[in-house]
Amino acid sequence: DAGITQSPRHKVTETGTPVTLRCHQTENHRYMYWYRQDPGHGLRLIHYSYGVKDTDKGEVSDGYSVSRSKTEDFLLTLESATSSQTSVYFCAISEPGAAAAPSSGANVLTFGAGSRLTVL
Amino acid sequence: AQSVAQPEDQVNVAEGNPLTVKCTYSVSGNPYLFWYVQYPNRGLQFLLKYITGDNLVKGSYGFEAEFNKSQTSFHLKKPSALVSDSALYFCAVRDFNTGFQKLVFGTGTRLLVSP
């Protein structure tokens, strides 16, 4: 988990309230991701970023927004939290590179420790 | 769409015995395949990957994985399991549909190694 800090690590909130999760990296990696982990579903991609101010949707983006104003920070916002958003959220980072080279670090994601969110 | 399947929710093995955690994939084109491990209350850690080349890939902590194109499988193996190997294991494949290096993960397999 070195080089990636997620905050808060635990949060309990009520339905309808806004929530922001923060991911901070010190690796200067270009790509950043937000995944959620749920039993029976594994990890599913919410949003990702390929540079400052460059973001795009993943497979489960409804109800979430993101922002990346600096290389090191990637914020995930739930505008109005719902119980279905109770989950463990993971931030990840990676670097572009020669993806077809076996020794390349491309495609290798480094994950943060996770943020456990409970929406009551 | 690119996808991976992990058919076993849990695998039980005795310490010292060989272990196998199964993964099958469905992709168009050549697959880029990965294994990650998650210990309790931690993020996922990279174990190994297959991009091209030798079908037997060696990774961290004594793990290896065998790529089998005819069976579309990428099973994770270790010759002698340790109690400390008990964790949640995820198989993943790169999604090339968008041209961006996203990974699609399986649902995970819990490995329990008994003393």
PDB file of C-alpha atoms in Angstrom:
ATOM      1  CA  ASP A   1       0.000   0.000   0.000  1.00  0.00           C
ATOM      2  CA  ALA A   2       3.019   2.229   0.064  1.00  0.00           C
ATOM      3  CA  GLY A   3       2.650   5.377  -1.997  1.00  0.00           C
ATOM      4  CA  ILE A   4      -1.153   5.388  -1.993  1.00  0.00           C
ATOM      5  CA  THR A   5      -3.245   6.787   0.816  1.00  0.00           C
ATOM      6  CA  GLN A   6      -7.016   6.559   0.962  1.00  0.00           C
ATOM      7  CA  SER A   7      -9.113   8.652   3.298  1.00  0.00           C
ATOM      8  CA  PRO A   8     -11.222   8.163   5.220  1.00  0.00           C
ATOM      9  CA  ARG A   9     -10.557   4.474   5.859  1.00  0.00           C
ATOM     10  CA  HIS A  10     -13.969   4.003   7.442  1.00  0.00           C
ATOM     11  CA  LYS A  11     -17.115   6.063   7.160  1.00  0.00           C
ATOM     12  CA  VAL A  12     -20.710   5.624   8.225  1.00  0.00           C
ATOM     13  CA  THR A  13     -23.237   7.988   6.721  1.00  0.00           C
ATOM     14  CA  GLU A  14     -26.947   8.320   6.127  1.00  0.00           C
ATOM     15  CA  THR A  15     -28.911   7.953   2.925  1.00  0.00           C
ATOM     16  CA  GLY A  16     -29.032  11.151   0.929  1.00  0.00           C
ATOM     17  CA  THR A  17     -25.875  12.734   2.282  1.00  0.00           C
ATOM     18  CA  PRO A  18     -22.895  13.589   0.060  1.00  0.00           C
ATOM     19  CA  VAL A  19     -19.678  11.669   0.558  1.00  0.00           C
ATOM     20  CA  THR A  20     -16.202  12.258  -0.844  1.00  0.00           C
ATOM     21  CA  LEU A  21     -13.429   9.705  -0.757  1.00  0.00           C
ATOM     22  CA  ARG A  22      -9.888  10.801  -1.415  1.00  0.00           C
ATOM     23  CA  CYS A  23      -7.005   8.965  -3.003  1.00  0.00           C
ATOM     24  CA  HIS A  24      -3.538  10.474  -2.721  1.00  0.00           C
ATOM     25  CA  GLN A  25      -0.454   9.026  -4.408  1.00  0.00           C
ATOM     26  CA  THR A  26       3.207   9.891  -4.114  1.00  0.00           C
ATOM     27  CA  GLU A  27       4.338   7.724  -7.053  1.00  0.00           C
ATOM     28  CA  ASN A  28       3.618  10.299  -9.775  1.00  0.00           C
ATOM     29  CA  HIS A  29       1.735   7.645 -11.745  1.00  0.00           C
ATOM     30  CA  ARG A  30      -0.362   8.928 -14.598  1.00  0.00           C
ATOM     31  CA  TYR A  31      -3.320   6.558 -14.374  1.00  0.00           C
ATOM     32  CA  MET A  32      -5.672   6.318 -11.414  1.00  0.00           C
ATOM     33  CA  TYR A  33      -8.743   4.197 -10.807  1.00  0.00           C
ATOM     34  CA  TRP A  34     -11.623   3.774  -8.408  1.00  0.00           C
ATOM     35  CA  TYR A  35     -13.008   0.262  -7.888  1.00  0.00           C
ATOM     36  CA  ARG A  36     -15.651  -1.041  -5.544  1.00  0.00           C
ATOM     37  CA  GLN A  37     -15.516  -4.502  -4.004  1.00  0.00           C
ATOM     38  CA  ASP A  38     -18.673  -6.428  -3.167  1.00  0.00           C
ATOM     39  CA  PRO A  39     -19.179 -10.102  -2.300  1.00  0.00           C
ATOM     40  CA  GLY A  40     -20.047 -12.126  -5.372  1.00  0.00           C
ATOM     41  CA  HIS A  41     -18.991  -9.342  -7.710  1.00  0.00           C
ATOM     42  CA  GLY A  42     -15.279  -9.058  -7.158  1.00  0.00           C
ATOM     43  CA  LEU A  43     -13.928  -5.654  -8.099  1.00  0.00           C
ATOM     44  CA  ARG A  44     -15.836  -3.408 -10.474  1.00  0.00           C
ATOM     45  CA  LEU A  45     -14.474  -0.261 -12.044  1.00  0.00           C
ATOM     46  CA  ILE A  46     -16.320   2.956 -11.186  1.00  0.00           C
ATOM     47  CA  HIS A  47     -14.237   5.665 -12.851  1.00  0.00           C
ATOM     48  CA  TYR A  48     -10.700   6.107 -14.036  1.00  0.00           C
ATOM     49  CA  SER A  49      -8.340   8.920 -14.946  1.00  0.00           C
ATOM     50  CA  TYR A  50      -5.634   9.056 -17.580  1.00  0.00           C
ATOM     51  CA  GLY A  51      -4.288  12.447 -16.590  1.00  0.00           C
ATOM     52  CA  VAL A  52      -5.089  15.700 -14.821  1.00  0.00           C
ATOM     53  CA  LYS A  53      -8.670  16.673 -15.644  1.00  0.00           C
ATOM     54  CA  ASP A  54      -9.007  13.599 -17.886  1.00  0.00           C
ATOM     55  CA  THR A  55     -11.492  11.086 -16.532  1.00  0.00           C
ATOM     56  CA  ASP A  56     -13.928   8.532 -17.878  1.00  0.00           C
ATOM     57  CA  LYS A  57     -16.635   6.176 -16.706  1.00  0.00           C
ATOM     58  CA  GLY A  58     -16.227   2.557 -15.777  1.00  0.00           C
ATOM     59  CA  GLU A  59     -18.846  -0.174 -15.671  1.00  0.00           C
ATOM     60  CA  VAL A  60     -20.671   0.993 -12.505  1.00  0.00           C
ATOM     61  CA  SER A  61     -20.446   4.791 -12.669  1.00  0.00           C
ATOM     62  CA  ASP A  62     -24.090   5.710 -11.968  1.00  0.00           C
ATOM     63  CA  GLY A  63     -24.356   7.779  -8.793  1.00  0.00           C
ATOM     64  CA  TYR A  64     -20.645   8.604  -8.700  1.00  0.00           C
ATOM     65  CA  SER A  65     -18.517  11.458  -9.961  1.00  0.00           C
ATOM     66  CA  VAL A  66     -14.770  12.023  -9.876  1.00  0.00           C
ATOM     67  CA  SER A  67     -12.299  14.835 -10.138  1.00  0.00           C
ATOM     68  CA  ARG A  68      -8.582  15.024 -10.680  1.00  0.00           C
ATOM     69  CA  SER A  69      -7.129  18.515 -10.382  1.00  0.00           C
ATOM     70  CA  LYS A  70      -3.610  17.340  -9.538  1.00  0.00           C
ATOM     71  CA  THR A  71      -1.593  14.320 -10.551  1.00  0.00           C
ATOM     72  CA  GLU A  72      -1.475  13.056  -6.996  1.00  0.00           C
ATOM     73  CA  ASP A  73      -5.153  13.329  -6.033  1.00  0.00           C
ATOM     74  CA  PHE A  74      -8.219  11.516  -7.347  1.00  0.00           C
ATOM     75  CA  LEU A  75     -11.514  12.205  -5.593  1.00  0.00           C
ATOM     76  CA  LEU A  76     -14.608  10.032  -5.705  1.00  0.00           C
ATOM     77  CA  THR A  77     -17.897  11.729  -4.815  1.00  0.00           C
ATOM     78  CA  LEU A  78     -21.253  10.228  -4.041  1.00  0.00           C
ATOM     79  CA  GLU A  79     -23.599  13.175  -4.519  1.00  0.00           C
ATOM     80  CA  SER A  80     -26.440  11.542  -2.576  1.00  0.00           C
ATOM     81  CA  ALA A  81     -25.442   8.270  -0.964  1.00  0.00           C
ATOM     82  CA  THR A  82     -27.744   5.262  -1.154  1.00  0.00           C
ATOM     83  CA  SER A  83     -27.660   1.952   0.705  1.00  0.00           C
ATOM     84  CA  SER A  84     -26.611   0.181  -2.510  1.00  0.00           C
ATOM     85  CA  GLN A  85     -23.374   2.156  -2.349  1.00  0.00           C
ATOM     86  CA  THR A  86     -22.369   0.456   0.878  1.00  0.00           C
ATOM     87  CA  SER A  87     -19.120  -1.151  -0.171  1.00  0.00           C
ATOM     88  CA  VAL A  88     -15.361  -1.175   0.124  1.00  0.00           C
ATOM     89  CA  TYR A  89     -13.773   1.276  -2.273  1.00  0.00           C
ATOM     90  CA  PHE A  90     -10.273   0.841  -3.623  1.00  0.00           C
ATOM     91  CA  CYS A  91      -8.092   3.320  -5.393  1.00  0.00           C
ATOM     92  CA  ALA A  92      -5.384   2.053  -7.739  1.00  0.00           C
ATOM     93  CA  ILE A  93      -2.605   3.556  -9.828  1.00  0.00           C
ATOM     94  CA  SER A  94      -0.575   2.444 -12.811  1.00  0.00           C
ATOM     95  CA  GLU A  95       1.823   3.746 -15.401  1.00  0.00           C
ATOM     96  CA  PRO A  96       1.586   3.632 -19.178  1.00  0.00           C
ATOM     97  CA  GLY A  97       4.271   1.696 -20.931  1.00  0.00           C
ATOM     98  CA  ALA A  98       5.012  -0.986 -23.465  1.00  0.00           C
ATOM     99  CA  ALA A  99       2.040  -3.158 -22.578  1.00  0.00           C
ATOM    100  CA  ALA A 100       3.177  -6.023 -24.786  1.00  0.00           C
ATOM    101  CA  ALA A 101       6.517  -6.358 -23.050  1.00  0.00           C
ATOM    102  CA  PRO A 102       6.438  -9.018 -20.307  1.00  0.00           C
ATOM    103  CA  SER A 103       8.881  -7.068 -18.171  1.00  0.00           C
ATOM    104  CA  SER A 104       6.923  -3.841 -18.454  1.00  0.00           C
ATOM    105  CA  GLY A 105       5.074  -2.456 -15.485  1.00  0.00           C
ATOM    106  CA  ALA A 106       2.220  -1.459 -17.744  1.00  0.00           C
ATOM    107  CA  ASN A 107      -1.132  -2.850 -16.716  1.00  0.00           C
ATOM    108  CA  VAL A 108       0.122  -3.642 -13.206  1.00  0.00           C
ATOM    109  CA  LEU A 109      -2.146  -1.860 -10.753  1.00  0.00           C
ATOM    110  CA  THR A 110      -1.008  -0.858  -7.281  1.00  0.00           C
ATOM    111  CA  PHE A 111      -3.882  -0.623  -4.827  1.00  0.00           C
ATOM    112  CA  GLY A 112      -4.547   1.440  -1.749  1.00  0.00           C
ATOM    113  CA  ALA A 113      -5.734  -0.110   1.517  1.00  0.00           C
ATOM    114  CA  GLY A 114      -9.392   0.628   0.851  1.00  0.00           C
ATOM    115  CA  SER A 115     -12.182   2.768   2.295  1.00  0.00           C
ATOM    116  CA  ARG A 116     -15.100   1.009   3.904  1.00  0.00           C
ATOM    117  CA  LEU A 117     -18.321   2.981   3.438  1.00  0.00           C
ATOM    118  CA  THR A 118     -21.576   2.133   5.167  1.00  0.00           C
ATOM    119  CA  VAL A 119     -24.739   3.964   4.122  1.00  0.00           C
ATOM    120  CA  LEU A 120     -27.593   3.593   6.602  1.00  0.00           C
TER     121      LEU A 120
ATOM    122  CA  ALA B   1     -16.434  -8.191 -23.784  1.00  0.00           C
ATOM    123  CA  GLN B   2     -13.374  -9.406 -21.968  1.00  0.00           C
ATOM    124  CA  SER B   3     -14.118 -11.454 -18.866  1.00  0.00           C
ATOM    125  CA  VAL B   4     -12.668 -13.974 -16.459  1.00  0.00           C
ATOM    126  CA  ALA B   5     -14.404 -16.624 -14.395  1.00  0.00           C
ATOM    127  CA  GLN B   6     -13.306 -18.130 -11.123  1.00  0.00           C
ATOM    128  CA  PRO B   7     -15.483 -21.202 -10.697  1.00  0.00           C
ATOM    129  CA  GLU B   8     -14.647 -21.882  -7.045  1.00  0.00           C
ATOM    130  CA  ASP B   9     -15.695 -19.554  -4.240  1.00  0.00           C
ATOM    131  CA  GLN B  10     -13.354 -21.342  -1.850  1.00  0.00           C
ATOM    132  CA  VAL B  11     -10.465 -23.774  -2.034  1.00  0.00           C
ATOM    133  CA  ASN B  12      -9.307 -25.751   0.995  1.00  0.00           C
ATOM    134  CA  VAL B  13      -5.884 -27.354   1.145  1.00  0.00           C
ATOM    135  CA  ALA B  14      -3.633 -28.729   3.853  1.00  0.00           C
ATOM    136  CA  GLU B  15      -0.295 -27.091   4.516  1.00  0.00           C
ATOM    137  CA  GLY B  16       2.451 -28.698   2.484  1.00  0.00           C
ATOM    138  CA  ASN B  17       0.113 -29.911  -0.238  1.00  0.00           C
ATOM    139  CA  PRO B  18       0.035 -28.392  -3.728  1.00  0.00           C
ATOM    140  CA  LEU B  19      -2.661 -25.847  -4.431  1.00  0.00           C
ATOM    141  CA  THR B  20      -4.501 -24.749  -7.558  1.00  0.00           C
ATOM    142  CA  VAL B  21      -6.842 -21.804  -7.919  1.00  0.00           C
ATOM    143  CA  LYS B  22      -8.716 -21.886 -11.205  1.00  0.00           C
ATOM    144  CA  CYS B  23      -9.383 -19.125 -13.717  1.00  0.00           C
ATOM    145  CA  THR B  24     -10.812 -19.235 -17.213  1.00  0.00           C
ATOM    146  CA  TYR B  25     -10.991 -16.306 -19.585  1.00  0.00           C
ATOM    147  CA  SER B  26     -13.016 -15.054 -22.512  1.00  0.00           C
ATOM    148  CA  VAL B  27     -11.363 -12.488 -24.749  1.00  0.00           C
ATOM    149  CA  SER B  28     -11.145 -11.456 -28.346  1.00  0.00           C
ATOM    150  CA  GLY B  29      -7.536 -11.510 -29.401  1.00  0.00           C
ATOM    151  CA  ASN B  30      -4.526 -12.327 -27.259  1.00  0.00           C
ATOM    152  CA  PRO B  31      -5.191 -12.118 -23.530  1.00  0.00           C
ATOM    153  CA  TYR B  32      -3.210 -10.184 -20.954  1.00  0.00           C
ATOM    154  CA  LEU B  33      -3.878 -12.072 -17.698  1.00  0.00           C
ATOM    155  CA  PHE B  34      -3.088 -11.286 -14.076  1.00  0.00           C
ATOM    156  CA  TRP B  35      -3.330 -12.709 -10.584  1.00  0.00           C
ATOM    157  CA  TYR B  36      -3.727 -10.568  -7.470  1.00  0.00           C
ATOM    158  CA  VAL B  37      -3.953 -11.523  -3.803  1.00  0.00           C
ATOM    159  CA  GLN B  38      -5.815  -9.749  -1.019  1.00  0.00           C
ATOM    160  CA  TYR B  39      -4.984 -10.281   2.637  1.00  0.00           C
ATOM    161  CA  PRO B  40      -7.556  -9.290   5.292  1.00  0.00           C
ATOM    162  CA  ASN B  41      -8.166  -5.546   5.525  1.00  0.00           C
ATOM    163  CA  ARG B  42      -5.613  -4.838   2.807  1.00  0.00           C
ATOM    164  CA  GLY B  43      -5.675  -3.773  -0.803  1.00  0.00           C
ATOM    165  CA  LEU B  44      -4.902  -6.149  -3.633  1.00  0.00           C
ATOM    166  CA  GLN B  45      -1.299  -7.049  -4.332  1.00  0.00           C
ATOM    167  CA  PHE B  46       0.067  -8.053  -7.730  1.00  0.00           C
ATOM    168  CA  LEU B  47       1.318 -11.657  -7.946  1.00  0.00           C
ATOM    169  CA  LEU B  48       2.098 -12.314 -11.598  1.00  0.00           C
ATOM    170  CA  LYS B  49       1.036 -11.697 -15.166  1.00  0.00           C
ATOM    171  CA  TYR B  50       1.016 -13.354 -18.570  1.00  0.00           C
ATOM    172  CA  ILE B  51       1.509 -11.135 -21.603  1.00  0.00           C
ATOM    173  CA  THR B  52       3.328 -13.343 -24.065  1.00  0.00           C
ATOM    174  CA  GLY B  53       6.080 -15.929 -24.159  1.00  0.00           C
ATOM    175  CA  ASP B  54       6.514 -18.907 -21.848  1.00  0.00           C
ATOM    176  CA  ASN B  55       3.206 -20.443 -20.800  1.00  0.00           C
ATOM    177  CA  LEU B  56       4.465 -20.971 -17.250  1.00  0.00           C
ATOM    178  CA  VAL B  57       4.764 -17.684 -15.426  1.00  0.00           C
ATOM    179  CA  LYS B  58       6.511 -17.370 -12.074  1.00  0.00           C
ATOM    180  CA  GLY B  59       5.540 -14.729  -9.571  1.00  0.00           C
ATOM    181  CA  SER B  60       5.825 -13.596  -5.992  1.00  0.00           C
ATOM    182  CA  TYR B  61       5.792 -15.814  -2.878  1.00  0.00           C
ATOM    183  CA  GLY B  62       6.506 -19.008  -4.863  1.00  0.00           C
ATOM    184  CA  PHE B  63       3.344 -18.816  -6.931  1.00  0.00           C
ATOM    185  CA  GLU B  64       3.200 -19.662 -10.611  1.00  0.00           C
ATOM    186  CA  ALA B  65       0.475 -19.769 -13.227  1.00  0.00           C
ATOM    187  CA  GLU B  66       0.045 -21.795 -16.365  1.00  0.00           C
ATOM    188  CA  PHE B  67      -1.448 -20.220 -19.458  1.00  0.00           C
ATOM    189  CA  ASN B  68      -3.372 -22.735 -21.580  1.00  0.00           C
ATOM    190  CA  LYS B  69      -4.717 -21.287 -24.777  1.00  0.00           C
ATOM    191  CA  SER B  70      -6.668 -24.356 -25.891  1.00  0.00           C
ATOM    192  CA  GLN B  71      -8.520 -24.514 -22.569  1.00  0.00           C
ATOM    193  CA  THR B  72      -8.654 -20.709 -22.163  1.00  0.00           C
ATOM    194  CA  SER B  73      -7.356 -21.098 -18.640  1.00  0.00           C
ATOM    195  CA  PHE B  74      -4.828 -19.378 -16.408  1.00  0.00           C
ATOM    196  CA  HIS B  75      -4.710 -21.409 -13.198  1.00  0.00           C
ATOM    197  CA  LEU B  76      -2.664 -20.261 -10.226  1.00  0.00           C
ATOM    198  CA  LYS B  77      -0.485 -22.915  -8.602  1.00  0.00           C
ATOM    199  CA  LYS B  78       1.968 -23.448  -5.790  1.00  0.00           C
ATOM    200  CA  PRO B  79       3.829 -26.703  -5.129  1.00  0.00           C
ATOM    201  CA  SER B  80       3.589 -26.531  -1.326  1.00  0.00           C
ATOM    202  CA  ALA B  81       0.968 -24.408   0.431  1.00  0.00           C
ATOM    203  CA  LEU B  82       1.640 -22.367   3.573  1.00  0.00           C
ATOM    204  CA  VAL B  83      -0.891 -21.308   6.187  1.00  0.00           C
ATOM    205  CA  SER B  84       0.152 -17.744   5.410  1.00  0.00           C
ATOM    206  CA  ASP B  85      -1.100 -18.214   1.814  1.00  0.00           C
ATOM    207  CA  SER B  86      -4.664 -18.079   3.144  1.00  0.00           C
ATOM    208  CA  ALA B  87      -6.208 -15.080   1.412  1.00  0.00           C
ATOM    209  CA  LEU B  88      -8.572 -13.972  -1.340  1.00  0.00           C
ATOM    210  CA  TYR B  89      -7.240 -14.435  -4.873  1.00  0.00           C
ATOM    211  CA  PHE B  90      -8.408 -12.565  -7.946  1.00  0.00           C
ATOM    212  CA  CYS B  91      -7.822 -13.327 -11.596  1.00  0.00           C
ATOM    213  CA  ALA B  92      -8.003 -10.390 -14.019  1.00  0.00           C
ATOM    214  CA  VAL B  93      -7.808  -9.681 -17.727  1.00  0.00           C
ATOM    215  CA  ARG B  94      -7.013  -6.486 -19.540  1.00  0.00           C
ATOM    216  CA  ASP B  95      -9.989  -4.925 -21.298  1.00  0.00           C
ATOM    217  CA  PHE B  96      -8.845  -3.725 -24.691  1.00  0.00           C
ATOM    218  CA  ASN B  97     -12.222  -2.471 -25.837  1.00  0.00           C
ATOM    219  CA  THR B  98     -11.548   1.149 -24.931  1.00  0.00           C
ATOM    220  CA  GLY B  99      -7.876   1.213 -25.735  1.00  0.00           C
ATOM    221  CA  PHE B 100      -7.138   2.091 -22.129  1.00  0.00           C
ATOM    222  CA  GLN B 101      -5.362  -0.226 -19.723  1.00  0.00           C
ATOM    223  CA  LYS B 102      -8.327  -1.247 -17.586  1.00  0.00           C
ATOM    224  CA  LEU B 103      -8.508  -4.575 -15.819  1.00  0.00           C
ATOM    225  CA  VAL B 104     -11.622  -6.707 -15.460  1.00  0.00           C
ATOM    226  CA  PHE B 105     -11.567  -8.848 -12.330  1.00  0.00           C
ATOM    227  CA  GLY B 106     -13.122 -12.177 -11.480  1.00  0.00           C
ATOM    228  CA  THR B 107     -15.289 -12.655  -8.408  1.00  0.00           C
ATOM    229  CA  GLY B 108     -12.431 -14.012  -6.320  1.00  0.00           C
ATOM    230  CA  THR B 109     -11.543 -17.340  -4.704  1.00  0.00           C
ATOM    231  CA  ARG B 110     -10.896 -17.688  -1.011  1.00  0.00           C
ATOM    232  CA  LEU B 111      -7.978 -19.980  -0.240  1.00  0.00           C
ATOM    233  CA  LEU B 112      -7.881 -21.597   3.186  1.00  0.00           C
ATOM    234  CA  VAL B 113      -4.734 -23.495   4.115  1.00  0.00           C
ATOM    235  CA  SER B 114      -5.101 -25.613   7.220  1.00  0.00           C
ATOM    236  CA  PRO B 115      -2.155 -26.491   9.485  1.00  0.00           C
TER     237      PRO B 115
END
